[in-house]
Amino acid sequence: MAIHFGVDYYPEHWPAERWETDAKLMQEMGIRVVRLAEFSWHKMEPREGSYDFAWLDEAVKVLGEKGIVSILGTPSAAPPAWMIHKHPEIQPVDREGRVHGFGGRHHDCQSNATYRSYCRQMVTNMAHHFKDNPYVVGWQIDNELGNSHDGLCYCDSCKAAFQKWLAKKYGTVEELNKAWGTAFWSQEYNAFEEVIPPRLTAAGDNPSCLLDWRLFHSDLVLDFATEQIDILRKMCPKQFITHNCMGFADTINYYDLGKKLDFVSHDQYPDGYFVEGSHVAEHINAAGLDVIRSYKQQSFWIMEQQSGITGWEMMGRNPRPGQLSAFAMQSIGHGADAVVFFRWRSCSMGEEQYWHGILPHHGNPDRRYYELQRLTQNMFSLMEEMEGATPASRVGIVFSFAQNYAIRIQPQVPDFRYLNFLWDVYKAFYDLHVDVDFVPEDGEFDKYDLLVAPLQYLMSDELAHKYTAYTEKGGHLLLTFRSGVKDRTNICYTDGPLPGKLQDLAGVSVEEYDPLYDISQSVSWDGTIFPVKTWADVLKADKDTQVLATYEKEFYAGAPAITCHPVGKGACYYLGCDPSGGLMKELAERLLSESGIRGNGNADPGVELITRSKGEKTWLFAINFTGENKEFHIAPDYERLGSAGSCENGDTGEESLLSPYESRVYVKTMG
Ligand code: GAL
């Protein structure tokens, strides 16, 4: 589909006389697609049952005549005032029993039957109206499902849905009591009807209940989306269906959602949200893109790509000349087949007045427009050629929603976060310029030479066997502390020492553990001392397990901290502590060399080197995220592609030197 660049457009915010000018400016910028209407419920159904699509028909036509096709958003992220007035019970209720009301967006409960019925009617009417419109190529379900529902809804409708979900999962209330360990604090239930959502309690919670609550909620939102997807699939077979996910956001299990979509989309704001001057570290932005690719194991779209200063009440930084292009190139380098910028024009009203678009408030093209115009011109034909290309990663990092939930429920050490640890591990490979995929627990492990499985806290026999089989066949596996601690319903493993079901595979047993808080600890690896933090598993190594590093301090000084256990044709490494950057890098280097994997080159900090491959071709992206010249070196068999990704700040004229925010693309052909 020759689209590749687009914008999020809100024609309803501007007089209709302006649309023609917008369409012309978009066309001249190389824009081929717009996303429309995802917050326009009232405009499309101003009064109950009376639908008005005339304005949208007109906008789609004005754009279509300029060669710009449309994706329509279903508007269920912002139900109109008339609906809430008539059915206030649609509004979500938080854990403390407070209703979150009208005035922003997402003021809806996704289990509410009345709201569901309104959504079905709206989607059916939209589908009926637009299914044969030649300018409408696809649909976006809702908007960022899970955003603003992060606090989850605890209303009575959700209570009933939770009870039903539990009854289906456990069959009998006795099974539920067992799985949740309700013997503790006299929490036994006699019937599913007695179970309530984990609302505010007098003291403490049941971790098993909290875990199921999160799993239930993910299924609930998925079911909400599926209702809309099913209608559109049936009525609009010629149009695609996608959804704009948010990287690692965890309200909904995106692996599950991905299965229902034609492709996954993502919203990418490298400068972060709301927070003054915040800027998300490049490796975290990169990880967000890699995880999006993993949700369907294919290339993806960016449905919202930062196009200016971000901000609601506060503003972020003003992206420097070339910086927005570098951000967009990062998305492309990690597998985006299309980049849709959010938003076309800075909005004069509402909460997002300071979330800047490509055009400033006054609507005349300026620096950002011309910069992104050059980007679309330089990249369009290459994007066409690369469509579907993905990194040929040989390293997989296991990412699991359930593990994330469980560690969120009990961080165990203050400020410890599953995602922060995952990103620290990812960073070691990122800094070595190694392409990485994220992999679900039920994914295909065997295609990776190296599998990194951080914090395998919840363990099943099945998953333990899968890791063992992977390693026996020759895979290199890294396991870490806090693995094998619980079963899948969040009950502690009691049949032996940790890492529980992974003990034989890891070739170690955890004799005791030491949550480090403010205790300083370090390990010695080949004579070098590295500080460690958060946690120390005091290990006992099996006879055939090699000790790579030992603790330096405390009563367990000299005990193994990092080990390697040969298993079949492969090996299982165990990391008993939370390493500092230096130690993680050391470990990553060792794992890569043992697995025979090399990075894409060397570069100064602030430069990313990533690849996408398709057929015989591999494209390498070199991107400088800094405001200074930076050096990089890649293999000589890569050939530079003309002006692709060239930058505002010009070319340094030197082969190995990138100018501020410059990106270059190289290609090599196998065979
Ligand atoms: C996204 C959202 C957009 C817009 C943008 C800027 O999260 O999908 O609708 O709100 O952020 O705040």
XYZ file of C-alpha atoms and ligand atoms in Angstrom:
683
model
C 0.000 0.000 0.000
C 1.859 3.112 -1.166
C 1.009 5.267 1.811
C 3.971 5.548 4.213
C 3.354 9.074 5.554
C 0.266 10.539 7.114
C -1.188 12.903 9.678
C -3.866 12.789 12.353
C -6.397 15.303 11.221
C -9.355 16.934 12.994
C -11.331 18.724 10.265
C -14.174 19.248 12.753
C -11.970 21.693 14.676
C -11.688 24.060 11.730
C -14.108 25.780 9.314
C -14.911 23.616 6.292
C -13.498 26.343 4.032
C -10.046 25.542 5.409
C -10.079 21.846 4.467
C -9.080 22.419 0.869
C -5.994 24.393 1.964
C -5.072 21.677 4.452
C -5.436 18.964 1.822
C -3.250 20.908 -0.597
C -0.546 21.518 2.007
C -0.651 17.862 2.984
C -0.362 16.776 -0.608
C 2.629 19.053 -1.114
C 4.213 17.590 1.996
C 3.949 14.017 0.737
C 1.093 13.029 3.036
C -0.920 10.104 1.653
C -3.153 9.134 4.572
C -5.064 10.773 7.419
C -6.650 9.323 10.514
C -9.970 10.953 11.308
C -12.921 10.989 13.687
C -11.691 8.953 16.660
C -13.026 11.613 19.046
C -16.033 12.808 17.037
C -18.933 10.856 18.471
C -21.109 13.925 18.994
C -20.439 15.222 15.495
C -21.513 11.846 14.068
C -24.471 11.286 16.395
C -25.459 14.679 17.784
C -28.642 13.262 19.287
C -29.449 9.691 20.146
C -30.185 7.700 17.011
C -29.722 10.618 14.605
C -26.524 10.074 12.650
C -24.741 12.713 10.598
C -21.829 11.622 8.445
C -22.208 14.384 5.834
C -19.351 16.485 7.234
C -17.067 13.451 7.356
C -18.036 12.430 3.803
C -17.056 15.892 2.677
C -13.728 15.900 4.527
C -12.864 12.409 3.223
C -13.719 13.560 -0.312
C -11.736 16.814 -0.167
C -8.698 14.841 1.002
C -9.329 11.910 -1.332
C -9.347 14.181 -4.347
C -5.845 15.222 -3.416
C -4.695 11.604 -3.289
C -4.994 11.308 0.493
C -6.856 8.262 1.803
C -8.542 7.996 5.195
C -8.498 5.736 8.231
C -11.538 6.179 10.447
C -11.353 5.858 14.198
C -14.340 4.422 16.028
C -15.185 7.133 18.571
C -15.641 5.024 21.690
C -12.915 6.821 23.655
C -15.169 9.857 24.130
C -18.898 9.165 24.603
C -21.024 12.313 24.179
C -22.670 14.338 26.957
C -26.221 13.333 25.985
C -25.371 9.682 26.570
C -23.721 10.259 29.940
C -26.599 12.507 31.005
C -29.123 9.804 30.154
C -27.022 6.909 31.499
C -24.658 8.146 34.201
C -23.994 4.521 35.146
C -21.746 4.319 32.061
C -19.074 6.339 33.874
C -16.165 4.439 35.416
C -15.655 4.088 39.157
C -12.208 3.960 40.705
C -10.872 1.825 43.522
C -11.994 4.351 46.101
C -15.526 4.387 44.707
C -15.205 7.769 42.996
C -16.966 8.264 39.680
C -14.749 9.671 36.917
C -17.066 11.996 35.083
C -17.611 13.804 31.827
C -15.281 16.648 30.868
C -12.202 14.860 29.589
C -12.299 11.617 27.643
C -12.515 7.877 28.384
C -15.345 8.511 30.856
C -16.819 5.099 30.154
C -16.863 1.652 31.651
C -16.071 -0.982 29.064
C -18.138 -3.691 30.736
C -21.297 -1.578 30.829
C -23.978 -3.236 28.681
C -25.677 0.047 27.746
C -22.396 1.553 26.609
C -21.520 -1.578 24.677
C -24.831 -1.373 22.874
C -24.279 2.299 21.947
C -20.810 1.393 20.646
C -22.146 -1.469 18.530
C -24.768 0.802 17.009
C -22.250 3.533 16.235
C -19.742 1.135 14.682
C -22.466 -0.579 12.662
C -23.711 2.749 11.345
C -20.222 3.964 10.496
C -19.392 0.671 8.811
C -22.598 0.721 6.799
C -21.960 4.275 5.687
C -18.262 4.019 4.799
C -17.750 0.399 3.768
C -17.739 1.189 0.058
C -16.127 4.598 0.189
C -13.079 4.223 -2.063
C -11.140 6.776 -0.053
C -11.557 4.919 3.248
C -8.855 2.265 3.498
C -9.084 1.173 7.094
C -10.273 1.470 10.662
C -8.702 2.225 13.997
C -10.623 0.708 16.914
C -11.195 3.221 19.733
C -8.079 5.169 20.717
C -5.248 3.903 22.910
C -7.356 1.281 24.680
C -6.235 1.236 28.270
C -5.124 4.839 28.310
C -7.017 6.589 31.130
C -8.502 3.241 32.029
C -5.223 2.520 33.686
C -6.871 2.925 37.083
C -9.340 0.220 35.936
C -13.061 0.338 36.687
C -14.463 -1.173 39.892
C -18.196 -0.588 39.302
C -20.938 -3.161 39.874
C -21.063 -4.052 36.205
C -17.327 -4.864 36.355
C -17.976 -6.832 39.531
C -20.497 -9.057 37.763
C -18.177 -9.482 34.779
C -15.283 -10.385 37.101
C -17.375 -13.049 38.846
C -18.345 -14.540 35.495
C -14.728 -14.531 34.313
C -13.597 -16.266 37.525
C -16.348 -18.874 37.258
C -15.184 -19.658 33.734
C -11.521 -19.811 34.745
C -11.918 -21.913 37.906
C -15.168 -23.833 37.400
C -15.894 -24.174 41.114
C -15.490 -21.789 43.985
C -13.360 -24.413 45.774
C -10.815 -24.192 42.947
C -10.837 -20.414 43.229
C -10.233 -20.647 46.993
C -7.274 -22.920 46.351
C -5.818 -20.792 43.592
C -6.076 -17.607 45.630
C -5.010 -19.118 48.941
C -8.059 -17.691 50.642
C -7.391 -19.670 53.820
C -5.209 -16.695 54.696
C -7.097 -14.067 56.760
C -10.349 -16.017 56.422
C -10.966 -14.939 52.858
C -12.763 -18.106 51.713
C -15.753 -17.658 49.424
C -18.843 -19.866 49.384
C -20.005 -18.605 45.990
C -18.602 -16.580 43.089
C -21.250 -13.921 43.878
C -19.352 -13.114 47.080
C -16.227 -12.053 45.177
C -15.835 -8.314 44.665
C -13.275 -6.336 42.676
C -10.213 -5.412 44.735
C -11.673 -2.124 45.948
C -10.141 -0.121 48.769
C -9.618 -2.430 51.751
C -9.057 -1.752 55.424
C -5.630 -3.386 55.271
C -3.706 -5.252 52.602
C -4.756 -7.228 49.559
C -4.652 -10.741 48.221
C -1.900 -10.840 45.543
C -3.642 -13.689 43.699
C -6.867 -11.708 43.502
C -4.967 -8.661 42.262
C -3.270 -10.706 39.549
C -6.534 -12.202 38.326
C -8.118 -8.779 38.421
C -5.500 -7.460 35.986
C -5.781 -10.525 33.755
C -9.559 -10.188 33.814
C -9.367 -6.527 32.934
C -7.138 -7.180 29.969
C -9.644 -9.760 28.719
C -12.478 -7.318 29.294
C -10.909 -4.559 27.203
C -10.021 -7.133 24.562
C -13.627 -8.247 24.479
C -14.728 -4.617 24.172
C -12.424 -4.179 21.164
C -13.422 -7.525 19.675
C -17.082 -6.522 19.495
C -16.112 -3.637 17.244
C -13.595 -5.677 15.269
C -16.186 -8.384 14.559
C -18.663 -5.859 13.175
C -16.074 -4.234 10.942
C -14.635 -7.546 9.718
C -18.053 -8.650 8.623
C -19.249 -5.406 7.114
C -16.041 -3.925 5.680
C -13.999 -6.787 4.214
C -12.078 -4.441 1.907
C -10.747 -2.239 4.717
C -8.045 -3.055 7.256
C -8.382 -2.917 11.031
C -5.718 -1.676 13.406
C -5.359 -0.072 16.812
C -2.942 2.497 18.191
C -1.157 0.736 21.055
C 1.224 2.412 23.478
C 4.442 0.402 23.603
C 4.708 -1.255 27.007
C 1.416 0.088 28.411
C -0.087 -2.869 30.190
C -3.831 -2.484 30.728
C -4.458 -4.776 27.801
C -2.316 -7.671 26.685
C -1.272 -6.453 23.254
C -0.147 -9.905 22.151
C -3.794 -10.965 22.432
C -5.021 -7.836 20.691
C -2.431 -8.180 17.907
C -3.958 -11.516 16.875
C -7.212 -9.739 16.032
C -5.727 -6.899 13.981
C -4.404 -6.753 10.437
C -1.391 -4.917 11.772
C -0.452 -3.245 15.017
C -0.011 0.518 15.266
C 1.791 2.492 17.928
C 1.949 6.050 19.257
C 5.500 7.312 19.584
C 6.321 10.409 21.614
C 10.067 10.342 22.249
C 9.831 13.532 24.277
C 7.408 11.885 26.671
C 4.119 13.075 27.984
C 3.221 16.209 29.916
C 6.305 16.456 32.040
C 8.296 19.620 31.691
C 11.455 19.021 29.749
C 11.090 15.255 30.012
C 12.779 13.233 27.364
C 12.541 9.486 27.219
C 15.938 7.812 26.863
C 16.622 6.630 23.310
C 16.959 3.008 24.307
C 13.512 3.093 25.921
C 12.032 4.618 22.775
C 13.788 1.922 20.770
C 12.505 -0.812 23.090
C 8.948 0.548 22.712
C 9.234 0.149 18.948
C 10.740 -3.333 19.212
C 7.989 -4.483 21.532
C 5.336 -3.172 19.144
C 6.879 -5.269 16.399
C 6.697 -8.284 18.675
C 2.936 -8.059 19.226
C 2.331 -9.507 15.804
C 5.905 -10.392 14.859
C 5.722 -8.146 11.835
C 6.302 -4.586 10.690
C 3.840 -2.006 12.023
C 2.500 1.506 11.643
C 3.089 4.536 13.749
C -0.370 6.053 14.096
C 0.868 9.004 16.138
C 4.422 10.228 15.754
C 5.568 13.312 17.613
C 5.425 16.372 15.383
C 6.338 19.203 17.733
C 6.471 20.266 21.378
C 4.391 17.907 23.514
C 2.306 19.161 26.415
C -1.010 19.590 28.140
C -0.674 21.976 31.076
C 3.117 21.843 30.821
C 5.234 21.770 27.717
C 8.144 19.546 26.823
C 11.186 20.596 24.836
C 11.088 22.226 21.438
C 12.557 19.587 19.086
C 15.725 20.969 17.502
C 16.136 21.203 13.706
C 16.417 17.640 12.459
C 15.303 16.069 15.719
C 11.739 15.232 14.657
C 13.177 13.533 11.574
C 15.614 11.563 13.719
C 12.683 10.421 15.893
C 10.723 9.377 12.794
C 13.764 7.602 11.353
C 14.055 5.611 14.561
C 10.465 4.421 14.097
C 11.188 3.483 10.496
C 14.450 1.769 11.410
C 12.681 -0.478 13.900
C 10.023 -1.582 11.437
C 7.414 1.129 10.752
C 5.912 0.783 7.281
C 4.041 4.058 7.705
C 4.487 7.075 9.950
C 1.420 9.176 10.741
C 2.250 12.418 12.532
C 0.196 13.665 15.453
C -1.249 16.116 14.689
C -1.619 18.075 11.500
C -2.204 21.487 13.060
C -1.776 22.716 16.625
C -5.220 22.953 18.143
C -6.651 26.250 19.345
C -8.966 24.733 21.937
C -9.325 22.014 24.515
C -6.881 20.147 26.696
C -4.299 19.629 23.959
C -3.696 23.227 22.897
C -0.006 22.799 23.634
C 0.487 19.385 22.073
C 1.892 20.850 18.904
C 1.129 19.745 15.390
C 3.175 19.989 12.225
C 1.563 23.348 11.547
C 1.604 25.982 14.266
C -1.644 27.462 15.587
C -1.726 30.009 12.760
C -1.792 27.251 10.160
C 0.977 28.452 7.846
C 3.870 26.091 7.142
C 7.030 26.766 9.097
C 10.190 24.944 10.171
C 8.517 21.688 11.177
C 6.472 21.432 8.003
C 9.485 21.949 5.736
C 11.653 19.570 7.716
C 9.107 16.767 7.591
C 8.386 17.489 3.950
C 12.054 16.811 3.186
C 11.835 13.615 5.191
C 8.820 12.301 3.253
C 10.458 13.202 -0.049
C 13.724 11.517 0.844
C 12.216 8.412 2.330
C 9.093 7.606 0.319
C 10.544 5.290 -2.313
C 12.790 3.567 0.194
C 9.806 2.985 2.490
C 8.045 1.451 -0.480
C 10.941 -0.912 -1.065
C 11.358 -1.799 2.601
C 7.688 -2.475 3.313
C 7.397 -5.522 5.558
C 11.127 -5.615 6.359
C 12.034 -6.371 9.984
C 15.318 -6.776 11.864
C 16.775 -10.259 11.498
C 17.310 -10.393 15.272
C 19.139 -13.323 16.799
C 18.559 -12.101 20.338
C 15.131 -12.443 21.920
C 14.083 -10.877 25.225
C 11.051 -12.512 26.798
C 8.428 -9.921 27.675
C 5.330 -10.977 29.585
C 2.306 -9.000 30.712
C 1.604 -11.420 33.558
C 5.143 -11.127 35.001
C 4.846 -7.362 34.772
C 1.511 -7.425 36.640
C 2.823 -9.690 39.367
C 5.902 -7.581 40.074
C 3.829 -4.409 39.943
C 1.578 -5.963 42.589
C 4.553 -6.844 44.816
C 7.699 -4.909 43.809
C 9.428 -6.464 46.844
C 12.078 -3.765 46.903
C 11.080 -0.072 46.862
C 10.857 1.362 43.357
C 11.674 -1.947 41.708
C 9.867 -2.264 38.387
C 9.744 -5.139 35.948
C 9.889 -2.719 33.013
C 12.844 -0.746 34.364
C 14.789 -3.961 34.765
C 13.757 -5.115 31.287
C 14.939 -1.809 29.830
C 18.261 -2.038 31.691
C 18.840 -5.463 30.182
C 17.769 -4.202 26.747
C 20.138 -1.237 27.044
C 23.182 -3.474 27.245
C 22.335 -4.925 23.825
C 21.247 -1.550 22.459
C 24.578 -0.017 23.413
C 26.328 -2.839 21.590
C 24.171 -2.099 18.509
C 22.597 -5.534 18.452
C 19.124 -5.984 16.928
C 16.720 -7.423 19.479
C 13.183 -8.821 19.365
C 10.832 -9.123 22.287
C 9.181 -12.532 22.529
C 6.022 -13.665 24.317
C 6.244 -16.643 26.647
C 4.195 -18.666 24.186
C 6.331 -17.433 21.275
C 8.872 -19.209 19.156
C 12.101 -19.394 21.177
C 14.039 -21.549 18.754
C 14.633 -18.866 16.178
C 16.934 -17.022 18.613
C 20.514 -17.966 19.371
C 20.288 -16.059 22.610
C 17.195 -15.780 24.768
C 17.137 -13.404 27.711
C 14.329 -14.128 30.148
C 14.325 -11.533 32.929
C 12.322 -11.996 36.128
C 10.546 -15.258 35.372
C 8.665 -14.795 38.601
C 5.519 -16.787 37.771
C 6.411 -20.242 36.506
C 4.483 -23.181 35.117
C 5.749 -26.681 34.322
C 5.054 -26.002 30.683
C 7.167 -22.852 30.515
C 9.995 -24.437 32.516
C 10.031 -27.347 30.024
C 10.025 -24.943 27.127
C 13.112 -23.141 28.454
C 14.820 -26.483 29.061
C 14.040 -27.766 25.571
C 15.298 -24.501 24.053
C 18.601 -24.784 25.903
C 19.067 -28.499 25.265
C 18.764 -27.887 21.531
C 21.676 -25.445 21.675
C 20.127 -22.160 22.773
C 21.840 -19.779 25.179
C 19.474 -18.689 27.903
C 19.849 -16.021 30.580
C 17.646 -16.350 33.659
C 17.702 -13.865 36.505
C 16.914 -13.482 40.195
C 13.221 -13.604 41.188
C 12.528 -16.504 38.861
C 10.430 -19.547 39.637
C 9.169 -17.825 42.793
C 5.436 -18.391 42.266
C 2.938 -20.434 40.337
C 0.691 -18.813 37.758
C -1.892 -17.758 40.335
C 0.689 -15.945 42.428
C 1.167 -18.573 45.159
C 4.748 -19.186 46.356
C 6.622 -22.291 45.221
C 7.207 -24.595 48.185
C 8.608 -27.847 46.805
C 12.260 -26.867 47.153
C 14.644 -23.948 46.873
C 14.392 -21.291 44.183
C 14.500 -20.935 41.261
C 11.884 -23.635 41.793
C 10.885 -25.381 38.610
C 13.948 -23.839 36.908
C 16.446 -25.216 39.407
C 17.703 -28.146 37.312
C 17.990 -26.007 34.219
C 19.860 -23.201 35.968
C 22.109 -25.646 37.833
C 21.923 -23.510 40.962
C 19.849 -23.282 44.090
C 19.150 -20.053 45.923
C 20.274 -20.715 49.483
C 18.948 -17.383 50.647
C 18.307 -13.966 49.257
C 19.111 -10.440 50.346
C 16.879 -7.519 49.281
C 19.552 -4.856 49.169
C 17.642 -1.620 49.921
C 20.478 0.625 51.061
C 23.025 -2.167 51.550
C 25.933 -1.733 49.184
C 26.995 -4.893 47.436
C 29.342 -5.734 44.601
C 30.540 -8.737 42.668
C 33.911 -9.791 41.381
C 34.056 -11.007 37.779
C 37.456 -12.052 36.456
C 39.140 -9.782 38.968
C 37.025 -6.708 38.156
C 34.666 -5.395 40.831
C 31.191 -4.255 39.751
C 28.595 -2.684 42.042
C 25.168 -4.371 42.078
C 21.843 -3.195 43.465
C 18.286 -4.178 44.419
C 18.753 -7.844 45.124
C 21.264 -10.593 45.819
C 20.427 -14.276 45.389
C 22.979 -16.224 47.395
C 23.623 -19.165 45.098
C 24.880 -22.686 45.518
C 26.221 -23.971 42.223
C 25.729 -27.587 41.113
C 28.903 -29.552 40.377
C 28.801 -28.958 36.633
C 27.909 -25.267 36.950
C 30.606 -22.706 36.304
C 30.758 -19.718 38.663
C 31.356 -16.492 36.737
C 31.103 -13.923 39.518
C 30.978 -13.964 43.302
C 29.757 -11.514 45.941
C 32.265 -9.261 47.584
C 30.554 -8.276 50.804
C 28.296 -9.306 53.662
C 28.053 -12.711 55.303
C 27.787 -14.405 51.920
C 30.991 -12.896 50.478
C 32.502 -15.426 48.069
C 29.147 -17.034 47.224
C 28.258 -17.326 43.521
C 26.305 -14.410 42.037
C 26.421 -15.226 38.324
C 26.729 -18.741 36.885
C 26.697 -20.722 33.685
C 25.276 -24.239 33.474
C 25.942 -26.316 30.337
C 22.705 -28.014 29.279
C 22.556 -30.322 26.277
C 24.000 -28.402 23.325
C 23.418 -25.038 24.970
C 23.854 -23.260 28.272
C 21.754 -21.608 30.941
C 23.182 -18.518 32.652
C 21.807 -17.322 35.951
C 22.130 -13.731 37.131
C 21.505 -13.539 40.866
C 21.661 -9.765 41.245
C 20.582 -6.557 39.576
C 23.728 -5.481 37.731
C 24.966 -1.988 37.194
C 25.319 -0.867 33.561
C 28.940 -2.032 33.428
C 28.262 -5.541 34.648
C 25.249 -6.010 32.407
C 27.331 -4.926 29.433
C 30.071 -7.372 30.393
C 27.527 -10.150 30.670
C 25.840 -9.208 27.383
C 29.218 -9.261 25.618
C 29.946 -12.711 26.961
C 26.514 -14.019 25.993
C 26.814 -12.578 22.496
C 30.234 -14.010 21.913
C 29.154 -17.450 23.197
C 26.178 -17.313 20.853
C 28.250 -16.099 17.893
C 26.319 -12.839 17.485
C 27.873 -9.573 16.363
C 26.475 -6.066 16.558
C 25.895 -3.666 13.664
C 29.040 -1.640 14.332
C 30.541 0.799 16.815
C 29.453 4.316 17.555
C 29.696 7.171 20.016
C 27.000 7.255 22.687
C 23.850 8.868 21.307
C 24.095 7.068 17.958
C 21.824 4.167 17.115
C 22.705 1.499 14.535
C 19.824 -0.771 13.595
C 18.823 -2.897 10.630
C 15.778 -4.122 8.759
C 15.973 -7.050 6.352
C 13.796 -8.374 3.558
C 14.754 -11.030 1.041
C 18.375 -10.508 0.103
C 18.582 -6.969 1.365
C 19.517 -5.496 4.704
C 19.179 -1.786 5.384
C 21.218 -0.278 8.166
C 20.092 2.944 9.835
C 22.643 5.143 11.564
C 20.896 7.838 13.606
C 22.450 10.580 15.679
C 20.112 11.641 18.489
C 22.405 14.356 19.779
C 23.034 17.964 18.871
C 26.723 17.257 18.195
C 28.766 15.552 15.498
C 29.176 11.857 16.330
C 31.373 9.105 14.997
C 30.281 5.635 13.956
C 31.714 2.629 12.114
C 29.884 -0.141 10.282
C 30.943 -3.110 8.172
C 32.484 -2.089 4.810
C 30.043 -4.179 2.766
C 27.294 -1.617 3.385
C 26.708 0.974 0.695
C 25.285 4.376 1.510
C 21.919 5.337 -0.007
C 21.838 8.865 -1.447
C 19.856 11.405 0.471
C 17.685 8.919 2.368
C 17.128 10.278 5.831
C 19.431 13.191 5.163
C 19.222 15.971 7.616
C 18.426 19.582 8.181
C 21.868 20.143 9.516
C 23.566 18.845 6.395
C 26.035 16.093 5.838
C 29.388 16.384 7.585
C 31.033 15.266 4.344
C 32.888 12.621 6.320
C 32.175 8.953 5.947
C 32.149 8.149 9.653
C 30.747 11.350 11.091
C 27.089 12.184 11.557
C 26.026 15.808 11.944
C 23.560 16.748 14.736
C 20.388 14.632 14.432
C 21.534 13.261 11.091
C 20.375 9.825 9.931
C 21.829 7.802 7.107
C 20.633 4.600 5.522
C 22.976 1.961 4.093
C 22.151 -1.201 2.195
C 23.810 -4.516 1.561
C 22.669 -7.374 -0.605
C 23.440 -10.962 0.244
C 24.499 -13.564 -2.204
C -2.106 10.254 22.628
C -3.558 10.196 22.183
C -3.947 11.390 21.331
C -3.465 12.632 21.987
C -1.972 12.572 22.203
C -1.423 13.823 22.859
O -1.897 9.499 23.762
O -3.840 9.047 21.460
O -5.344 11.426 21.201
O -4.140 12.776 23.178
O -1.677 11.496 23.036
O -1.845 13.992 24.164
